[in-house]
Structure formats: C-alpha cells, structure tokens
Amino acid sequence: MNRDLHDIDKLFRTALESHEETPTAGVKEALDTALDKKEAEKNKRRLIIWKRMSLLFLLLLTGFLLRESGILKNFPARTGAITADKKINPAEEEKNSVPGNPGENITSNSRGTSGETTNTKLEKPATRQVNLVETSTPQGATVPDISGINNQQALKKKIFSKKTAVQENKQAIILPINTQPVTTAHQEIPGKKINSVQKNNFYKPGEKINTLQVPEIYSISKITGLLATKLLQAPLPAVSDSLSKFSKAQTSNDKKVKLFKPSWLITAFASYERVGYKLDSDEPSAINSIKYREAHEPSFSGGLLLTRQITRRWSLQSGLVYTNAAIGMKPQKTYAFRDPTGDVAYKYITSSGYAFFKPGFGPQPAVGDSLTTAEAKHRIEHISVPLVIKHTFWDKKISISPGAGVEANFITKANLEVDIEDPFNREIVVVRKLNGTKPFYLSFVADADLRYNINKKIAITVRPVYKHAISPITKNNVVETYPHSFSVGAGVTIKF
C-alpha cells in the first residue's frame, strides 16, 4: 500500500512538471531591467530632493554672510546697530572754541541723548571795552568808601551764571582779557574803615591792599582797587579744564562702546563615539538578521576645527575630523555565489557592504554550498569636512556655542576580518575592501562648543556632537544603511 502511494506521488509530480512553463532568459533580463529602472528612478528622486535642500541651505548661508559682513548696509536690521562715536581732535576743538571778531559763531560737536553726533553753533558773547583806570593811590590818601560791594556781589553772580552756562553746553570759551602792566600801591587802612572791611572778609589787620587794573570783560564804571583785587580772585572758566573734562568723558564713552574685531579660533580635540545605524530594505528578514548578528563597539574620533568669528555672536566652523568605527559580528552561515570576476566564493553580508572570500583549506566551493563562520569584525574609517553655523552666548569666562550644519564624509577604509574554523583547521580571512560601499555620503550634524577661557588666547573646550546620515553608505546591497553617532570630546582652543 505504501508503494502504491509513492507511485501515485511520482505520477502526480510528473504530470505537474509537464504543465509548468520554464521562464526564458529574456523574461529574467526584463525583470532585472525593470527593477533596475525602478531603483534608478527612486535614487533620482532622492538626488533631486537633496539638491534642492543643499541649494536652499547655500542661499540661506550666503544671505547670512552678506548680512553679517556689512555689505548690505541698507538692511533694516542694521538700523539699530551701535555706531562708534567720532573722536574729536582736542586741537581742532580748541581752534573752533577761540572767539574771533564780535558776532562770529563758534562751532562745536555736542552729543545728543540718542547717541548721534550733531553740530551746534553758539554765539560768542559780546564783550564791552572798558577803559582801564590806574588805581594807584598816592601816599597819605585815604581808602575810598567800599559801598560798591553790593555791585561786586552782583558781578560775581553774573560771572557764575556765565560759567554754569558754559559747563552745561560743554563748551570751552575763552574770555578775552587784555592785561596791562600792573600798578600796585600799599597803604594802611584807617581804623574807622577796618571794621566795615572785616565784616565783608576783604581785609585782615596787618595786610596790605594790592590794587590791580580791571580786565575789559568786566563792565564797571567806577571800581576801587580793593574791589578789583577780589574780582581777579574769582575763578574763570579755563580752556584746558574744559578740554580735560571733555576728553575724560569721551574716553569713558569709547570704553563702553567697543568695536568688534573678527578673529580665528582653532580647536584640537579627541572624542569617544557610540555609533549606530538605521537600516532600510524591502526584505524585513534581512534587516532583522543583520541587527541580530552585528553589535557596534566603542569608537573614537579626533581632528582640527577652524572657526571664523564673523560677529560678536555668529561664527562659521569647518575643519577635518577622522572617525574610526568598529562593528563586532556573531557567527553566521554564508552561501557560495559567483563573484563579479566569475569565480565561485562565499558571500559575507554586512550592514556596510558585502565581501567574497574562499578559505585556504577544504575543497573548491560550488554555487549553493554553505559555510558557517566564527566571529568577525568589521571596521570603517572616514574623514569628514563639516560646515556649521554657530551662535555664541558669552558669560565672562564661560561661553557656549551651539550650532548646526552639514558634513561631507569620505570613506577611506572598509575592511572585514572573518574567523573560519573546522575540526582540523582554523583561518582568519582579511578582506581589504568591501563591495557595495559608497565612497561618499552626507550627514546632518548638531553640536555645541563649551569653552572655559583660561586667558584671552587659550580655552578648554568640551564638544558634544550628534550626527545622522542623510544619504546611505551602501549601494546594491540587501539593505540601505544610514549611520548615526553621538560623541563627547575634549580639546584646546587657541584664539588668534
């Protein structure tokens, strides 16, 4: 009975094979062409999207650089910028402040409340010519009555008001004083006049009275030698004092408004990295298989970064960064395929590409043969060129500069080390270059520079960085791989 059943099964299979159609070679080629065309269209759409994004980023970067460099002076955001005050030459100020003929105007620079520099004109006060009277007193004459003291007090108030007006307008006005040879006389004040003089603090017993001629600026019709002496003792506004006060005020303003000077920063650093990836494939089983047998190991990176401080807050950073990423692999079963040269070899698939290898022991493999490998290690090395825009926050000795940008990555090395063993042999196969690995890919980068300034030139820097690929690193592989990483590094920054 069992034999009859087997015969029936054989007959059934024979009948089924006669109705099956064997696909021709043209059908297979057509399917491959259609799949390749579909993949090409997909890659083309992705390329167009990234080109548009890159162009938009380039336009934004160009506009930012033009704005911050000051080329677009009519840009609305620049209207509120702080402008440096024009320095006033003291010699020119003194020249402008010297009065000439009556009726001329004195031009000076005065600073308004809005911070802008305006020109004002002050009219020179007219001076009255006074005929000088020689006040020498003959020997034996009495000192005249000092009832003109009230007039003296009024004059002092007038002089004080002139001085106050000059100080408020911050002008240095020279009052013309035509001095003549001084004629002095010494005479004792009679006793009956001493009391009235002492009450007004103009004379002390035992002192001699010096009578001087009166400058032309004081319009006095009749003045005594004693009154002239007190008037000359009154302080007058001096040009040097006014210029000194103005110079000190200008210096303090210059210290408050410090003009920014662009600078360069160079940073040398080393980082510890944790690397991962995002896998994309039409075969979910391939994604699960790779994730199961691969485990990322600790990696490291290091490099030099050059930062251009364009403004006090904004900067542009670039440089060279070297990264070494390692991936450990569990044992897996591989199958023999024909390689691009037509030879038959075992195909080892990784997340970054695939490799063909043949062990040095055992028979020549045939298509479809399998081989179980031991542990393996996959290593990728690449050099990156970042372009990052940064915004700086200052706080005395500590500064924080977060930034974002893009990074161009050039893969310089992608190798594989596979351990193969059987009951009698063991061998380590090294593959120097993987197939299906792109030499270039782009990634998005976000980082922050935390600096502690030791002095004006040197700072200690800590750099947390996150990177994520925006284009895959594989081509014609079972999966598309988008690597990402997070790193923390430390280094030294030098300003020059």
Short mmCIF file of C-alpha atoms in Angstrom, two decimals:
data_model
loop_
_atom_site.label_atom_id
_atom_site.label_comp_id
_atom_site.label_asym_id
_atom_site.label_seq_id
_atom_site.Cartn_x
_atom_site.Cartn_y
_atom_site.Cartn_z
CA MET A 1 0.00 0.00 0.00
CA ASN A 2 2.82 2.33 0.79
CA ARG A 3 4.46 1.56 -2.55
CA ASP A 4 1.25 2.43 -4.42
CA LEU A 5 1.10 5.75 -2.65
CA HIS A 6 4.65 6.57 -3.64
CA ASP A 7 3.91 5.74 -7.22
CA ILE A 8 0.89 8.00 -7.19
CA ASP A 9 3.04 10.85 -5.86
CA LYS A 10 5.61 10.33 -8.58
CA LEU A 11 2.95 10.28 -11.25
CA PHE A 12 1.43 13.47 -9.89
CA ARG A 13 4.77 15.29 -9.96
CA THR A 14 5.48 14.13 -13.48
CA ALA A 15 2.11 15.38 -14.66
CA LEU A 16 2.61 18.73 -12.92
CA GLU A 17 6.03 19.30 -14.48
CA SER A 18 4.59 18.87 -17.93
CA HIS A 19 2.23 21.81 -17.32
CA GLU A 20 4.84 24.15 -15.79
CA GLU A 21 6.36 26.78 -18.01
CA THR A 22 10.08 27.36 -17.76
CA PRO A 23 10.84 31.10 -17.92
CA THR A 24 13.15 32.10 -20.72
CA ALA A 25 16.31 34.16 -20.31
CA GLY A 26 14.57 37.20 -21.81
CA VAL A 27 11.97 37.27 -19.04
CA LYS A 28 14.64 37.28 -16.37
CA GLU A 29 16.53 40.08 -18.10
CA ALA A 30 13.32 42.09 -18.46
CA LEU A 31 12.57 41.71 -14.75
CA ASP A 32 16.11 42.76 -13.84
CA THR A 33 15.86 45.76 -16.18
CA ALA A 34 12.52 46.82 -14.69
CA LEU A 35 13.85 46.53 -11.16
CA ASP A 36 16.99 48.48 -12.06
CA LYS A 37 14.89 51.18 -13.72
CA LYS A 38 12.65 51.45 -10.68
CA GLU A 39 15.65 51.74 -8.39
CA ALA A 40 17.25 54.34 -10.68
CA GLU A 41 14.08 56.46 -10.63
CA LYS A 42 13.94 56.19 -6.86
CA ASN A 43 17.56 57.30 -6.50
CA LYS A 44 16.98 60.13 -8.96
CA ARG A 45 14.05 61.48 -6.93
CA ARG A 46 16.15 61.35 -3.77
CA LEU A 47 19.01 63.13 -5.51
CA ILE A 48 16.70 65.92 -6.69
CA ILE A 49 15.36 66.40 -3.15
CA TRP A 50 18.85 66.64 -1.66
CA LYS A 51 19.98 69.02 -4.38
CA ARG A 52 17.08 71.34 -3.59
CA MET A 53 17.80 71.18 0.13
CA SER A 54 21.50 71.88 -0.47
CA LEU A 55 20.68 74.84 -2.72
CA LEU A 56 18.29 76.28 -0.13
CA PHE A 57 20.90 75.88 2.61
CA LEU A 58 23.53 77.54 0.39
CA LEU A 59 21.23 80.51 -0.30
CA LEU A 60 20.47 80.94 3.40
CA LEU A 61 24.17 80.75 4.25
CA THR A 62 25.05 83.31 1.56
CA GLY A 63 22.39 85.72 2.78
CA PHE A 64 23.58 85.36 6.35
CA LEU A 65 27.21 86.04 5.40
CA LEU A 66 26.24 89.10 3.32
CA ARG A 67 24.18 90.50 6.15
CA GLU A 68 26.75 89.96 8.88
CA SER A 69 29.68 91.19 6.78
CA GLY A 70 28.06 94.62 6.37
CA ILE A 71 27.80 94.52 2.58
CA LEU A 72 24.06 95.08 2.74
CA LYS A 73 24.25 98.37 4.63
CA ASN A 74 20.62 99.27 3.90
CA PHE A 75 19.34 96.07 5.52
CA PRO A 76 16.57 97.01 8.02
CA ALA A 77 18.16 95.05 10.86
CA ARG A 78 21.24 97.23 10.73
CA THR A 79 19.40 100.47 11.57
CA GLY A 80 19.55 99.81 15.29
CA ALA A 81 23.22 98.92 15.35
CA ILE A 82 25.53 100.81 17.63
CA THR A 83 27.77 103.22 15.74
CA ALA A 84 31.11 104.33 17.03
CA ASP A 85 31.37 107.95 18.04
CA LYS A 86 33.66 110.19 16.08
CA LYS A 87 36.64 111.20 18.11
CA ILE A 88 37.13 114.90 18.47
CA ASN A 89 40.59 116.26 17.98
CA PRO A 90 41.35 118.45 21.01
CA ALA A 91 43.49 120.78 18.92
CA GLU A 92 40.66 121.26 16.41
CA GLU A 93 38.16 121.76 19.24
CA GLU A 94 40.38 124.39 20.82
CA LYS A 95 40.71 126.11 17.45
CA ASN A 96 36.96 126.21 16.97
CA SER A 97 36.36 127.42 20.51
CA VAL A 98 38.62 130.50 20.29
CA PRO A 99 36.45 133.55 19.68
CA GLY A 100 37.32 135.88 16.86
CA ASN A 101 35.66 139.13 15.96
CA PRO A 102 32.42 140.05 17.65
CA GLY A 103 29.43 138.40 16.02
CA GLU A 104 31.29 135.24 14.84
CA ASN A 105 29.83 131.84 15.63
CA ILE A 106 31.67 129.06 17.47
CA THR A 107 31.07 125.57 16.02
CA SER A 108 31.33 122.60 18.32
CA ASN A 109 30.38 118.95 18.48
CA SER A 110 27.87 118.02 21.14
CA ARG A 111 26.46 114.58 21.86
CA GLY A 112 22.71 114.14 21.97
CA THR A 113 20.71 111.72 24.03
CA SER A 114 20.12 109.39 21.07
CA GLY A 115 23.80 108.62 20.69
CA GLU A 116 24.17 110.51 17.40
CA THR A 117 26.64 113.32 16.82
CA THR A 118 25.11 116.72 15.98
CA ASN A 119 26.60 120.09 15.20
CA THR A 120 25.52 123.12 17.20
CA LYS A 121 26.57 126.75 16.98
CA LEU A 122 26.97 129.05 19.90
CA GLU A 123 27.15 132.75 19.50
CA LYS A 124 30.16 134.39 21.12
CA PRO A 125 29.05 136.67 23.90
CA ALA A 126 29.78 140.26 23.10
CA THR A 127 32.40 141.93 25.19
CA ARG A 128 32.39 145.52 26.24
CA GLN A 129 35.50 147.56 26.14
CA VAL A 130 36.26 149.21 29.47
CA ASN A 131 38.76 151.96 29.88
CA LEU A 132 41.26 150.95 32.48
CA VAL A 133 41.85 153.39 35.28
CA GLU A 134 45.12 153.32 37.09
CA THR A 135 44.27 152.67 40.69
CA SER A 136 47.46 153.59 42.37
CA THR A 137 46.81 155.60 45.48
CA PRO A 138 49.12 158.43 46.46
CA GLN A 139 50.87 158.26 49.75
CA GLY A 140 48.75 159.70 52.52
CA ALA A 141 45.41 159.34 50.74
CA THR A 142 42.51 157.59 52.40
CA VAL A 143 40.88 154.44 51.11
CA PRO A 144 37.59 155.27 49.39
CA ASP A 145 34.28 154.05 50.67
CA ILE A 146 33.52 150.42 49.83
CA SER A 147 29.83 150.90 49.28
CA GLY A 148 30.30 149.24 45.87
CA ILE A 149 30.43 145.82 47.49
CA ASN A 150 26.84 145.19 46.51
CA ASN A 151 27.82 145.79 42.90
CA GLN A 152 30.62 143.28 43.35
CA GLN A 153 28.22 140.59 44.55
CA ALA A 154 26.00 141.16 41.54
CA LEU A 155 29.01 140.83 39.27
CA LYS A 156 30.06 137.58 40.91
CA LYS A 157 26.56 136.18 40.31
CA LYS A 158 26.80 137.24 36.70
CA ILE A 159 30.17 135.54 36.29
CA PHE A 160 28.91 132.38 38.00
CA SER A 161 25.89 132.25 35.67
CA LYS A 162 28.22 132.56 32.66
CA LYS A 163 30.41 129.76 33.99
CA THR A 164 27.40 127.49 34.57
CA ALA A 165 26.09 128.10 31.07
CA VAL A 166 29.47 127.24 29.61
CA GLN A 167 29.67 123.98 31.59
CA GLU A 168 26.16 122.92 30.63
CA ASN A 169 26.86 123.41 26.94
CA LYS A 170 30.22 121.60 27.32
CA GLN A 171 31.98 124.42 25.51
CA ALA A 172 35.36 125.87 26.22
CA ILE A 173 35.00 129.63 25.69
CA ILE A 174 37.97 131.91 26.17
CA LEU A 175 37.01 135.21 27.67
CA PRO A 176 39.19 137.96 26.22
CA ILE A 177 41.25 139.63 28.89
CA ASN A 178 43.59 142.35 27.83
CA THR A 179 46.04 142.71 30.64
CA GLN A 180 48.05 145.82 31.17
CA PRO A 181 51.09 146.44 33.35
CA VAL A 182 50.01 146.18 36.94
CA THR A 183 50.42 149.17 39.20
CA THR A 184 50.33 148.38 42.87
CA ALA A 185 50.29 150.54 45.94
CA HIS A 186 50.45 149.65 49.60
CA GLN A 187 48.64 151.65 52.19
CA GLU A 188 47.33 151.03 55.63
CA ILE A 189 43.55 151.26 56.03
CA PRO A 190 42.45 153.80 58.61
CA GLY A 191 40.96 152.43 61.76
CA LYS A 192 37.49 153.75 61.05
CA LYS A 193 37.31 151.70 57.86
CA ILE A 194 38.75 148.48 59.25
CA ASN A 195 35.52 147.31 60.86
CA SER A 196 33.47 147.64 57.67
CA VAL A 197 36.14 145.84 55.67
CA GLN A 198 36.42 142.99 58.16
CA LYS A 199 32.69 142.40 58.06
CA ASN A 200 32.90 141.59 54.38
CA ASN A 201 36.05 139.43 54.75
CA PHE A 202 38.04 141.58 52.34
CA TYR A 203 40.80 142.64 54.69
CA LYS A 204 42.64 141.41 57.70
CA PRO A 205 44.60 143.64 60.06
CA GLY A 206 48.23 143.95 59.10
CA GLU A 207 47.70 143.09 55.42
CA LYS A 208 48.41 145.42 52.55
CA ILE A 209 45.95 146.08 49.77
CA ASN A 210 47.15 145.41 46.21
CA THR A 211 45.19 147.31 43.60
CA LEU A 212 45.19 145.95 40.04
CA GLN A 213 43.71 147.03 36.77
CA VAL A 214 40.36 145.52 35.78
CA PRO A 215 40.06 143.27 32.68
CA GLU A 216 37.97 144.52 29.82
CA ILE A 217 35.32 141.86 30.22
CA TYR A 218 34.01 143.41 33.42
CA SER A 219 31.84 146.40 32.61
CA ILE A 220 32.49 148.63 35.63
CA SER A 221 32.18 152.34 35.55
CA LYS A 222 33.76 153.04 38.86
CA ILE A 223 35.69 150.49 40.88
CA THR A 224 38.19 150.74 43.64
CA GLY A 225 41.50 148.95 43.98
CA LEU A 226 40.13 146.73 46.72
CA LEU A 227 37.16 145.58 44.58
CA ALA A 228 39.44 144.86 41.61
CA THR A 229 41.58 142.58 43.78
CA LYS A 230 38.58 140.45 44.80
CA LEU A 231 37.25 140.26 41.24
CA LEU A 232 40.55 138.94 39.96
CA GLN A 233 40.45 136.24 42.61
CA ALA A 234 37.17 134.88 41.18
CA PRO A 235 37.76 131.71 39.11
CA LEU A 236 37.19 131.97 35.37
CA PRO A 237 36.42 129.08 33.02
CA ALA A 238 39.66 127.76 31.56
CA VAL A 239 40.05 126.13 28.17
CA SER A 240 42.36 123.45 29.49
CA ASP A 241 39.90 122.40 32.21
CA SER A 242 37.03 122.17 29.73
CA LEU A 243 39.09 120.17 27.27
CA SER A 244 40.25 117.85 30.04
CA LYS A 245 36.70 117.15 31.19
CA PHE A 246 35.53 116.60 27.62
CA SER A 247 38.44 114.26 26.90
CA LYS A 248 37.68 112.16 30.01
CA ALA A 249 34.01 111.88 29.06
CA GLN A 250 34.92 110.87 25.51
CA THR A 251 37.36 108.23 26.78
CA SER A 252 34.72 106.70 29.05
CA ASN A 253 32.28 106.52 26.13
CA ASP A 254 34.88 104.80 23.96
CA LYS A 255 35.41 102.17 26.64
CA LYS A 256 31.69 101.45 26.81
CA VAL A 257 31.30 101.05 23.04
CA LYS A 258 33.96 98.55 21.94
CA LEU A 259 34.13 97.82 18.25
CA PHE A 260 34.11 94.09 17.37
CA LYS A 261 37.20 92.69 15.67
CA PRO A 262 36.79 89.42 13.69
CA SER A 263 39.02 86.60 14.90
CA TRP A 264 40.02 82.99 14.17
CA LEU A 265 39.71 80.05 16.56
CA ILE A 266 41.47 76.72 16.08
CA THR A 267 40.40 73.68 18.14
CA ALA A 268 42.21 70.35 18.50
CA PHE A 269 40.07 67.60 20.10
CA ALA A 270 39.57 63.87 20.64
CA SER A 271 36.17 62.18 21.14
CA TYR A 272 34.58 58.95 22.32
CA GLU A 273 31.74 57.81 20.00
CA ARG A 274 28.76 55.50 20.14
CA VAL A 275 27.81 54.51 16.59
CA GLY A 276 24.53 53.08 15.30
CA TYR A 277 22.62 52.87 12.05
CA LYS A 278 19.19 52.91 10.50
CA LEU A 279 18.51 50.08 8.01
CA ASP A 280 16.10 50.24 5.09
CA SER A 281 15.22 47.28 2.87
CA ASP A 282 12.36 45.64 1.03
CA GLU A 283 13.20 42.42 2.88
CA PRO A 284 12.39 42.70 6.60
CA SER A 285 14.15 39.40 7.26
CA ALA A 286 17.46 40.87 6.02
CA ILE A 287 17.12 43.81 8.42
CA ASN A 288 16.37 41.55 11.38
CA SER A 289 19.22 39.20 10.50
CA ILE A 290 21.81 42.00 10.33
CA LYS A 291 20.60 43.63 13.55
CA TYR A 292 20.77 40.29 15.34
CA ARG A 293 24.34 39.35 14.40
CA GLU A 294 26.00 42.82 14.47
CA ALA A 295 26.94 44.81 17.56
CA HIS A 296 28.65 48.21 17.48
CA GLU A 297 31.77 48.56 19.57
CA PRO A 298 33.16 51.77 21.15
CA SER A 299 34.72 54.04 18.55
CA PHE A 300 36.76 57.22 18.59
CA SER A 301 37.34 60.36 16.52
CA GLY A 302 39.63 63.37 16.51
CA GLY A 303 40.54 66.34 14.40
CA LEU A 304 41.14 70.05 13.93
CA LEU A 305 38.38 72.64 13.63
CA LEU A 306 38.78 76.19 12.34
CA THR A 307 36.19 78.76 13.43
CA ARG A 308 35.75 82.24 11.96
CA GLN A 309 34.06 84.63 14.40
CA ILE A 310 32.14 86.80 11.93
CA THR A 311 30.30 88.89 14.53
CA ARG A 312 30.21 89.01 18.30
CA ARG A 313 27.51 86.30 18.29
CA TRP A 314 27.74 84.42 14.98
CA SER A 315 30.54 82.24 13.63
CA LEU A 316 31.24 79.72 10.85
CA GLN A 317 33.11 76.47 11.57
CA SER A 318 34.84 73.89 9.37
CA GLY A 319 37.81 71.55 9.56
CA LEU A 320 38.91 67.91 9.27
CA VAL A 321 37.62 65.08 11.50
CA TYR A 322 38.87 61.48 11.46
CA THR A 323 36.49 58.73 12.67
CA ASN A 324 37.18 55.03 13.30
CA ALA A 325 34.06 52.88 13.81
CA ALA A 326 34.18 49.17 14.73
CA ILE A 327 31.40 46.55 14.49
CA GLY A 328 31.56 43.07 16.00
CA MET A 329 29.71 40.15 14.33
CA LYS A 330 28.36 36.87 15.61
CA PRO A 331 28.84 33.55 13.78
CA GLN A 332 26.67 33.21 10.69
CA LYS A 333 26.01 30.85 7.80
CA THR A 334 27.24 32.00 4.38
CA TYR A 335 26.48 30.65 0.89
CA ALA A 336 28.58 30.39 -2.24
CA PHE A 337 27.82 32.67 -5.22
CA ARG A 338 29.61 33.78 -8.32
CA ASP A 339 31.61 36.97 -7.70
CA PRO A 340 31.96 39.80 -10.29
CA THR A 341 35.01 38.04 -11.79
CA GLY A 342 33.04 34.84 -12.45
CA ASP A 343 34.72 32.83 -9.74
CA VAL A 344 32.70 30.97 -7.09
CA ALA A 345 33.21 32.16 -3.50
CA TYR A 346 31.35 32.54 -0.25
CA LYS A 347 29.40 35.81 0.14
CA TYR A 348 29.60 37.52 3.53
CA ILE A 349 26.95 40.26 4.01
CA THR A 350 27.34 43.19 6.43
CA SER A 351 25.46 46.41 7.07
CA SER A 352 28.12 48.41 5.18
CA GLY A 353 28.50 46.12 2.15
CA TYR A 354 29.42 42.56 1.25
CA ALA A 355 32.60 40.58 0.56
CA PHE A 356 33.56 37.39 -1.31
CA PHE A 357 36.13 35.07 0.22
CA LYS A 358 37.42 31.49 -0.06
CA PRO A 359 39.10 29.61 2.77
CA GLY A 360 42.55 28.24 2.22
CA PHE A 361 41.52 24.75 3.25
CA GLY A 362 38.80 22.41 2.02
CA PRO A 363 37.51 21.66 -1.49
CA GLN A 364 36.64 24.29 -4.09
CA PRO A 365 33.13 25.61 -3.30
CA ALA A 366 30.27 25.22 -5.76
CA VAL A 367 27.27 27.50 -6.18
CA GLY A 368 24.85 26.83 -3.31
CA ASP A 369 27.41 25.44 -0.86
CA SER A 370 27.29 26.81 2.67
CA LEU A 371 29.88 27.58 5.32
CA THR A 372 29.43 28.57 8.95
CA THR A 373 31.90 31.21 10.09
CA ALA A 374 33.06 32.07 13.58
CA GLU A 375 33.21 35.61 14.94
CA ALA A 376 34.13 38.50 12.64
CA LYS A 377 34.95 42.20 12.91
CA HIS A 378 34.09 44.99 10.52
CA ARG A 379 35.84 48.38 10.59
CA ILE A 380 35.06 51.65 8.77
CA GLU A 381 37.32 54.71 8.67
CA HIS A 382 36.34 58.02 7.13
CA ILE A 383 37.37 61.69 7.05
CA SER A 384 34.67 64.33 7.48
CA VAL A 385 34.55 68.00 6.48
CA PRO A 386 31.83 69.83 8.46
CA LEU A 387 30.27 73.20 7.68
CA VAL A 388 28.44 74.51 10.75
CA ILE A 389 26.85 77.84 11.67
CA LYS A 390 27.19 78.68 15.36
CA HIS A 391 25.62 81.18 17.75
CA THR A 392 27.65 82.12 20.81
CA PHE A 393 26.41 83.01 24.29
CA TRP A 394 29.04 84.77 26.44
CA ASP A 395 29.29 84.87 30.21
CA LYS A 396 32.68 86.23 31.27
CA LYS A 397 34.99 83.19 31.31
CA ILE A 398 32.45 80.65 30.00
CA SER A 399 30.96 80.62 26.50
CA ILE A 400 28.50 78.24 24.83
CA SER A 401 28.34 77.95 21.03
CA PRO A 402 25.60 75.62 19.74
CA GLY A 403 25.49 75.05 16.00
CA ALA A 404 24.01 73.05 13.15
CA GLY A 405 25.05 72.24 9.61
CA VAL A 406 26.03 69.54 7.15
CA GLU A 407 29.03 67.24 6.93
CA ALA A 408 30.69 65.61 3.91
CA ASN A 409 32.08 62.16 4.75
CA PHE A 410 34.71 60.39 2.66
CA ILE A 411 35.12 56.66 3.44
CA THR A 412 38.82 55.83 3.29
CA LYS A 413 38.73 52.24 4.57
CA ALA A 414 36.11 49.48 4.93
CA ASN A 415 37.60 46.07 5.73
CA LEU A 416 36.46 42.76 7.17
CA GLU A 417 38.18 40.11 9.30
CA VAL A 418 36.46 36.70 9.34
CA ASP A 419 37.47 33.78 11.56
CA ILE A 420 36.90 30.39 9.84
CA GLU A 421 37.45 27.07 11.51
CA ASP A 422 36.60 23.39 11.22
CA PRO A 423 37.55 20.39 13.40
CA PHE A 424 41.03 20.33 11.89
CA ASN A 425 41.76 23.87 10.64
CA ARG A 426 41.38 27.48 11.64
CA GLU A 427 41.99 30.54 9.49
CA ILE A 428 41.46 34.31 9.64
CA VAL A 429 40.45 35.80 6.30
CA VAL A 430 41.03 39.53 5.82
CA VAL A 431 39.11 41.43 3.13
CA ARG A 432 40.65 44.86 2.46
CA LYS A 433 37.72 46.38 0.59
CA LEU A 434 34.00 45.72 0.75
CA ASN A 435 31.74 45.69 -2.29
CA GLY A 436 28.58 47.80 -2.28
CA THR A 437 30.07 50.57 -0.09
CA LYS A 438 29.83 54.17 -1.31
CA PRO A 439 32.97 56.30 -1.07
CA PHE A 440 30.98 59.43 -0.07
CA TYR A 441 27.85 60.30 1.87
CA LEU A 442 26.30 63.36 3.55
CA SER A 443 25.14 63.73 7.12
CA PHE A 444 23.43 66.30 9.32
CA VAL A 445 25.42 67.49 12.34
CA ALA A 446 24.41 69.33 15.51
CA ASP A 447 26.99 70.20 18.13
CA ALA A 448 27.93 72.64 20.89
CA ASP A 449 31.27 74.06 21.99
CA LEU A 450 31.51 74.64 25.75
CA ARG A 451 34.59 76.76 26.43
CA TYR A 452 36.28 77.83 29.64
CA ASN A 453 38.63 80.72 28.91
CA ILE A 454 41.94 80.39 30.76
CA ASN A 455 43.09 83.71 29.31
CA LYS A 456 42.39 85.83 26.26
CA LYS A 457 44.10 83.35 23.91
CA ILE A 458 43.58 79.82 25.31
CA ALA A 459 40.41 77.97 26.33
CA ILE A 460 39.47 74.42 27.36
CA THR A 461 36.70 73.04 25.11
CA VAL A 462 34.13 70.26 25.60
CA ARG A 463 32.21 69.16 22.46
CA PRO A 464 29.04 67.01 22.45
CA VAL A 465 28.15 66.13 18.82
CA TYR A 466 25.26 64.29 17.16
CA LYS A 467 25.43 63.12 13.52
CA HIS A 468 22.87 61.42 11.29
CA ALA A 469 23.39 60.41 7.67
CA ILE A 470 21.01 61.90 5.11
CA SER A 471 22.25 59.63 2.29
CA PRO A 472 23.03 55.87 2.50
CA ILE A 473 26.56 54.48 2.62
CA THR A 474 25.63 51.32 0.65
CA LYS A 475 24.79 50.63 -2.97
CA ASN A 476 23.42 47.40 -4.48
CA ASN A 477 23.36 45.77 -1.06
CA VAL A 478 20.47 43.91 0.57
CA VAL A 479 19.98 46.89 2.92
CA GLU A 480 20.47 50.65 2.75
CA THR A 481 22.40 51.86 5.79
CA TYR A 482 22.15 55.34 7.34
CA PRO A 483 24.72 55.60 10.16
CA HIS A 484 24.31 57.91 13.14
CA SER A 485 26.50 58.61 16.15
CA PHE A 486 26.76 60.56 19.38
CA SER A 487 30.14 61.62 20.75
CA VAL A 488 31.61 63.65 23.59
CA GLY A 489 35.07 65.13 23.16
CA ALA A 490 37.50 67.48 24.84
CA GLY A 491 40.24 69.69 23.47
CA VAL A 492 42.05 73.01 23.47
CA THR A 493 41.03 76.17 21.60
CA ILE A 494 43.50 78.90 20.62
CA LYS A 495 42.40 82.37 19.51
CA PHE A 496 44.43 84.43 17.07
#
